[in-house]
Amino acid sequence: MNKVFTSWSALKAAVQKEMKSAMEETVDKSLQDAQENVMDFYNSPEGAYKRTGQLGNSPEGEVFVNGDSVSGEIRLNTSKQYNSAGRDTQTIYGYAENGGLLGNGGFWDRTKEDVQKNIQEVFSKRFK
């Protein structure tokens, strides 16, 4: 359905609303992908240590609206520190991503690929 706009401000408001909606959908899909990819880390033998599940609970997503700009972010929350790990959480997550811990690495690289796929899919169906 084609819509007719009688003013620049009405067109701008409609585009901004659609952009925000598309970004929310993209972030939601990408966050779900991140959670699935991170949980895949645990689909390997646990080894000799007890899993905390902290990595599995770390994916977060957010949409930002700033004036005429809309953006989104998917991240791993590294603010919670591991006890007695001897290294910061970001370093430990890096080890996990790169296969340096018992688990399936590559979860963040897969998430970045998923984000690109989601951007293409969501925005192309809304803005042809």
JSON list of C-alpha atoms in Angstrom, two decimals:
[
{"chain": "A", "resi": 1, "resn": "MET", "atom": "CA", "xyz": [0.00, 0.00, 0.00]},
{"chain": "A", "resi": 2, "resn": "ASN", "atom": "CA", "xyz": [1.37, 3.41, -0.96]},
{"chain": "A", "resi": 3, "resn": "LYS", "atom": "CA", "xyz": [0.92, 6.24, 1.45]},
{"chain": "A", "resi": 4, "resn": "VAL", "atom": "CA", "xyz": [0.74, 9.90, 0.48]},
{"chain": "A", "resi": 5, "resn": "PHE", "atom": "CA", "xyz": [2.39, 12.45, 2.74]},
{"chain": "A", "resi": 6, "resn": "THR", "atom": "CA", "xyz": [1.36, 16.06, 2.64]},
{"chain": "A", "resi": 7, "resn": "SER", "atom": "CA", "xyz": [4.31, 17.44, 4.57]},
{"chain": "A", "resi": 8, "resn": "TRP", "atom": "CA", "xyz": [8.00, 16.79, 5.05]},
{"chain": "A", "resi": 9, "resn": "SER", "atom": "CA", "xyz": [7.52, 16.39, 8.81]},
{"chain": "A", "resi": 10, "resn": "ALA", "atom": "CA", "xyz": [4.87, 13.67, 8.32]},
{"chain": "A", "resi": 11, "resn": "LEU", "atom": "CA", "xyz": [7.16, 11.78, 5.92]},
{"chain": "A", "resi": 12, "resn": "LYS", "atom": "CA", "xyz": [10.13, 12.18, 8.28]},
{"chain": "A", "resi": 13, "resn": "ALA", "atom": "CA", "xyz": [8.09, 10.94, 11.26]},
{"chain": "A", "resi": 14, "resn": "ALA", "atom": "CA", "xyz": [6.89, 7.89, 9.31]},
{"chain": "A", "resi": 15, "resn": "VAL", "atom": "CA", "xyz": [10.42, 7.00, 8.17]},
{"chain": "A", "resi": 16, "resn": "GLN", "atom": "CA", "xyz": [11.80, 7.44, 11.70]},
{"chain": "A", "resi": 17, "resn": "LYS", "atom": "CA", "xyz": [9.05, 5.21, 13.12]},
{"chain": "A", "resi": 18, "resn": "GLU", "atom": "CA", "xyz": [9.76, 2.52, 10.52]},
{"chain": "A", "resi": 19, "resn": "MET", "atom": "CA", "xyz": [13.53, 2.79, 11.09]},
{"chain": "A", "resi": 20, "resn": "LYS", "atom": "CA", "xyz": [13.07, 2.34, 14.85]},
{"chain": "A", "resi": 21, "resn": "SER", "atom": "CA", "xyz": [10.79, -0.63, 14.30]},
{"chain": "A", "resi": 22, "resn": "ALA", "atom": "CA", "xyz": [13.27, -2.22, 11.87]},
{"chain": "A", "resi": 23, "resn": "MET", "atom": "CA", "xyz": [16.15, -1.67, 14.28]},
{"chain": "A", "resi": 24, "resn": "GLU", "atom": "CA", "xyz": [14.16, -3.19, 17.16]},
{"chain": "A", "resi": 25, "resn": "GLU", "atom": "CA", "xyz": [13.38, -6.26, 15.03]},
{"chain": "A", "resi": 26, "resn": "THR", "atom": "CA", "xyz": [17.03, -6.53, 13.96]},
{"chain": "A", "resi": 27, "resn": "VAL", "atom": "CA", "xyz": [18.30, -6.27, 17.54]},
{"chain": "A", "resi": 28, "resn": "ASP", "atom": "CA", "xyz": [15.70, -8.79, 18.78]},
{"chain": "A", "resi": 29, "resn": "LYS", "atom": "CA", "xyz": [16.65, -11.33, 16.09]},
{"chain": "A", "resi": 30, "resn": "SER", "atom": "CA", "xyz": [20.36, -10.71, 16.61]},
{"chain": "A", "resi": 31, "resn": "LEU", "atom": "CA", "xyz": [20.10, -11.03, 20.38]},
{"chain": "A", "resi": 32, "resn": "GLN", "atom": "CA", "xyz": [18.31, -14.35, 19.94]},
{"chain": "A", "resi": 33, "resn": "ASP", "atom": "CA", "xyz": [21.09, -15.48, 17.58]},
{"chain": "A", "resi": 34, "resn": "ALA", "atom": "CA", "xyz": [23.75, -14.33, 20.07]},
{"chain": "A", "resi": 35, "resn": "GLN", "atom": "CA", "xyz": [22.09, -16.29, 22.86]},
{"chain": "A", "resi": 36, "resn": "GLU", "atom": "CA", "xyz": [21.91, -19.43, 20.70]},
{"chain": "A", "resi": 37, "resn": "ASN", "atom": "CA", "xyz": [25.52, -19.03, 19.56]},
{"chain": "A", "resi": 38, "resn": "VAL", "atom": "CA", "xyz": [26.78, -18.51, 23.11]},
{"chain": "A", "resi": 39, "resn": "MET", "atom": "CA", "xyz": [24.79, -21.49, 24.38]},
{"chain": "A", "resi": 40, "resn": "ASP", "atom": "CA", "xyz": [26.50, -23.58, 21.70]},
{"chain": "A", "resi": 41, "resn": "PHE", "atom": "CA", "xyz": [29.73, -22.97, 23.64]},
{"chain": "A", "resi": 42, "resn": "TYR", "atom": "CA", "xyz": [28.36, -25.35, 26.27]},
{"chain": "A", "resi": 43, "resn": "ASN", "atom": "CA", "xyz": [27.52, -28.12, 23.75]},
{"chain": "A", "resi": 44, "resn": "SER", "atom": "CA", "xyz": [30.87, -29.77, 24.27]},
{"chain": "A", "resi": 45, "resn": "PRO", "atom": "CA", "xyz": [32.24, -31.93, 27.07]},
{"chain": "A", "resi": 46, "resn": "GLU", "atom": "CA", "xyz": [32.42, -29.85, 30.25]},
{"chain": "A", "resi": 47, "resn": "GLY", "atom": "CA", "xyz": [35.83, -31.09, 31.25]},
{"chain": "A", "resi": 48, "resn": "ALA", "atom": "CA", "xyz": [37.00, -31.21, 34.82]},
{"chain": "A", "resi": 49, "resn": "TYR", "atom": "CA", "xyz": [35.58, -27.92, 36.04]},
{"chain": "A", "resi": 50, "resn": "LYS", "atom": "CA", "xyz": [32.12, -26.77, 37.03]},
{"chain": "A", "resi": 51, "resn": "ARG", "atom": "CA", "xyz": [30.42, -24.42, 34.55]},
{"chain": "A", "resi": 52, "resn": "THR", "atom": "CA", "xyz": [29.09, -21.16, 35.94]},
{"chain": "A", "resi": 53, "resn": "GLY", "atom": "CA", "xyz": [26.82, -20.37, 32.97]},
{"chain": "A", "resi": 54, "resn": "GLN", "atom": "CA", "xyz": [27.90, -16.72, 33.15]},
{"chain": "A", "resi": 55, "resn": "LEU", "atom": "CA", "xyz": [28.80, -16.58, 29.46]},
{"chain": "A", "resi": 56, "resn": "GLY", "atom": "CA", "xyz": [25.40, -18.00, 28.56]},
{"chain": "A", "resi": 57, "resn": "ASN", "atom": "CA", "xyz": [23.68, -15.22, 30.48]},
{"chain": "A", "resi": 58, "resn": "SER", "atom": "CA", "xyz": [25.84, -12.42, 29.08]},
{"chain": "A", "resi": 59, "resn": "PRO", "atom": "CA", "xyz": [24.26, -11.45, 25.69]},
{"chain": "A", "resi": 60, "resn": "GLU", "atom": "CA", "xyz": [22.46, -8.09, 25.77]},
{"chain": "A", "resi": 61, "resn": "GLY", "atom": "CA", "xyz": [20.86, -5.91, 23.11]},
{"chain": "A", "resi": 62, "resn": "GLU", "atom": "CA", "xyz": [19.65, -2.34, 22.98]},
{"chain": "A", "resi": 63, "resn": "VAL", "atom": "CA", "xyz": [18.20, 0.19, 20.50]},
{"chain": "A", "resi": 64, "resn": "PHE", "atom": "CA", "xyz": [19.21, 3.84, 20.66]},
{"chain": "A", "resi": 65, "resn": "VAL", "atom": "CA", "xyz": [17.29, 6.78, 19.20]},
{"chain": "A", "resi": 66, "resn": "ASN", "atom": "CA", "xyz": [19.16, 10.07, 19.07]},
{"chain": "A", "resi": 67, "resn": "GLY", "atom": "CA", "xyz": [17.48, 12.82, 17.06]},
{"chain": "A", "resi": 68, "resn": "ASP", "atom": "CA", "xyz": [17.25, 11.59, 13.46]},
{"chain": "A", "resi": 69, "resn": "SER", "atom": "CA", "xyz": [19.54, 8.62, 14.14]},
{"chain": "A", "resi": 70, "resn": "VAL", "atom": "CA", "xyz": [18.60, 5.08, 15.15]},
{"chain": "A", "resi": 71, "resn": "SER", "atom": "CA", "xyz": [21.18, 2.45, 16.06]},
{"chain": "A", "resi": 72, "resn": "GLY", "atom": "CA", "xyz": [21.37, -0.87, 17.83]},
{"chain": "A", "resi": 73, "resn": "GLU", "atom": "CA", "xyz": [23.93, -2.77, 19.81]},
{"chain": "A", "resi": 74, "resn": "ILE", "atom": "CA", "xyz": [24.47, -6.43, 20.66]},
{"chain": "A", "resi": 75, "resn": "ARG", "atom": "CA", "xyz": [27.11, -7.11, 23.31]},
{"chain": "A", "resi": 76, "resn": "LEU", "atom": "CA", "xyz": [28.34, -9.56, 25.91]},
{"chain": "A", "resi": 77, "resn": "ASN", "atom": "CA", "xyz": [28.04, -8.16, 29.42]},
{"chain": "A", "resi": 78, "resn": "THR", "atom": "CA", "xyz": [31.52, -8.40, 30.93]},
{"chain": "A", "resi": 79, "resn": "SER", "atom": "CA", "xyz": [30.76, -6.40, 34.08]},
{"chain": "A", "resi": 80, "resn": "LYS", "atom": "CA", "xyz": [30.29, -9.45, 36.33]},
{"chain": "A", "resi": 81, "resn": "GLN", "atom": "CA", "xyz": [33.68, -10.76, 37.39]},
{"chain": "A", "resi": 82, "resn": "TYR", "atom": "CA", "xyz": [34.59, -14.39, 37.74]},
{"chain": "A", "resi": 83, "resn": "ASN", "atom": "CA", "xyz": [35.81, -15.41, 41.19]},
{"chain": "A", "resi": 84, "resn": "SER", "atom": "CA", "xyz": [39.43, -16.53, 41.40]},
{"chain": "A", "resi": 85, "resn": "ALA", "atom": "CA", "xyz": [39.89, -16.50, 37.64]},
{"chain": "A", "resi": 86, "resn": "GLY", "atom": "CA", "xyz": [42.98, -14.31, 37.80]},
{"chain": "A", "resi": 87, "resn": "ARG", "atom": "CA", "xyz": [41.93, -12.46, 34.64]},
{"chain": "A", "resi": 88, "resn": "ASP", "atom": "CA", "xyz": [39.22, -9.99, 33.73]},
{"chain": "A", "resi": 89, "resn": "THR", "atom": "CA", "xyz": [35.95, -11.29, 32.28]},
{"chain": "A", "resi": 90, "resn": "GLN", "atom": "CA", "xyz": [36.58, -9.83, 28.82]},
{"chain": "A", "resi": 91, "resn": "THR", "atom": "CA", "xyz": [39.86, -11.78, 28.61]},
{"chain": "A", "resi": 92, "resn": "ILE", "atom": "CA", "xyz": [38.13, -15.01, 29.69]},
{"chain": "A", "resi": 93, "resn": "TYR", "atom": "CA", "xyz": [35.39, -14.48, 27.08]},
{"chain": "A", "resi": 94, "resn": "GLY", "atom": "CA", "xyz": [38.15, -13.95, 24.52]},
{"chain": "A", "resi": 95, "resn": "TYR", "atom": "CA", "xyz": [39.68, -17.29, 25.48]},
{"chain": "A", "resi": 96, "resn": "ALA", "atom": "CA", "xyz": [36.24, -18.91, 25.11]},
{"chain": "A", "resi": 97, "resn": "GLU", "atom": "CA", "xyz": [35.68, -17.31, 21.67]},
{"chain": "A", "resi": 98, "resn": "ASN", "atom": "CA", "xyz": [39.09, -18.39, 20.41]},
{"chain": "A", "resi": 99, "resn": "GLY", "atom": "CA", "xyz": [38.84, -22.01, 21.61]},
{"chain": "A", "resi": 100, "resn": "GLY", "atom": "CA", "xyz": [41.14, -21.49, 24.59]},
{"chain": "A", "resi": 101, "resn": "LEU", "atom": "CA", "xyz": [38.64, -22.99, 27.04]},
{"chain": "A", "resi": 102, "resn": "LEU", "atom": "CA", "xyz": [36.75, -26.27, 27.05]},
{"chain": "A", "resi": 103, "resn": "GLY", "atom": "CA", "xyz": [33.81, -25.36, 24.85]},
{"chain": "A", "resi": 104, "resn": "ASN", "atom": "CA", "xyz": [32.89, -24.47, 21.28]},
{"chain": "A", "resi": 105, "resn": "GLY", "atom": "CA", "xyz": [34.52, -21.19, 20.30]},
{"chain": "A", "resi": 106, "resn": "GLY", "atom": "CA", "xyz": [33.56, -18.91, 17.45]},
{"chain": "A", "resi": 107, "resn": "PHE", "atom": "CA", "xyz": [30.23, -17.85, 18.95]},
{"chain": "A", "resi": 108, "resn": "TRP", "atom": "CA", "xyz": [30.91, -14.13, 18.54]},
{"chain": "A", "resi": 109, "resn": "ASP", "atom": "CA", "xyz": [32.09, -14.46, 14.94]},
{"chain": "A", "resi": 110, "resn": "ARG", "atom": "CA", "xyz": [28.87, -16.37, 14.15]},
{"chain": "A", "resi": 111, "resn": "THR", "atom": "CA", "xyz": [26.87, -13.65, 15.90]},
{"chain": "A", "resi": 112, "resn": "LYS", "atom": "CA", "xyz": [28.49, -10.92, 13.78]},
{"chain": "A", "resi": 113, "resn": "GLU", "atom": "CA", "xyz": [27.55, -12.87, 10.64]},
{"chain": "A", "resi": 114, "resn": "ASP", "atom": "CA", "xyz": [23.99, -13.27, 11.95]},
{"chain": "A", "resi": 115, "resn": "VAL", "atom": "CA", "xyz": [23.72, -9.53, 12.64]},
{"chain": "A", "resi": 116, "resn": "GLN", "atom": "CA", "xyz": [24.68, -8.73, 9.03]},
{"chain": "A", "resi": 117, "resn": "LYS", "atom": "CA", "xyz": [22.14, -11.27, 7.74]},
{"chain": "A", "resi": 118, "resn": "ASN", "atom": "CA", "xyz": [19.43, -9.81, 10.01]},
{"chain": "A", "resi": 119, "resn": "ILE", "atom": "CA", "xyz": [20.15, -6.23, 8.91]},
{"chain": "A", "resi": 120, "resn": "GLN", "atom": "CA", "xyz": [19.86, -7.24, 5.25]},
{"chain": "A", "resi": 121, "resn": "GLU", "atom": "CA", "xyz": [16.68, -9.26, 5.81]},
{"chain": "A", "resi": 122, "resn": "VAL", "atom": "CA", "xyz": [14.79, -6.82, 8.04]},
{"chain": "A", "resi": 123, "resn": "PHE", "atom": "CA", "xyz": [15.69, -3.56, 6.35]},
{"chain": "A", "resi": 124, "resn": "SER", "atom": "CA", "xyz": [15.31, -4.85, 2.80]},
{"chain": "A", "resi": 125, "resn": "LYS", "atom": "CA", "xyz": [11.74, -5.99, 3.43]},
{"chain": "A", "resi": 126, "resn": "ARG", "atom": "CA", "xyz": [10.83, -2.59, 4.88]},
{"chain": "A", "resi": 127, "resn": "PHE", "atom": "CA", "xyz": [12.80, -0.29, 2.58]},
{"chain": "A", "resi": 128, "resn": "LYS", "atom": "CA", "xyz": [12.68, -1.66, -0.96]}
]
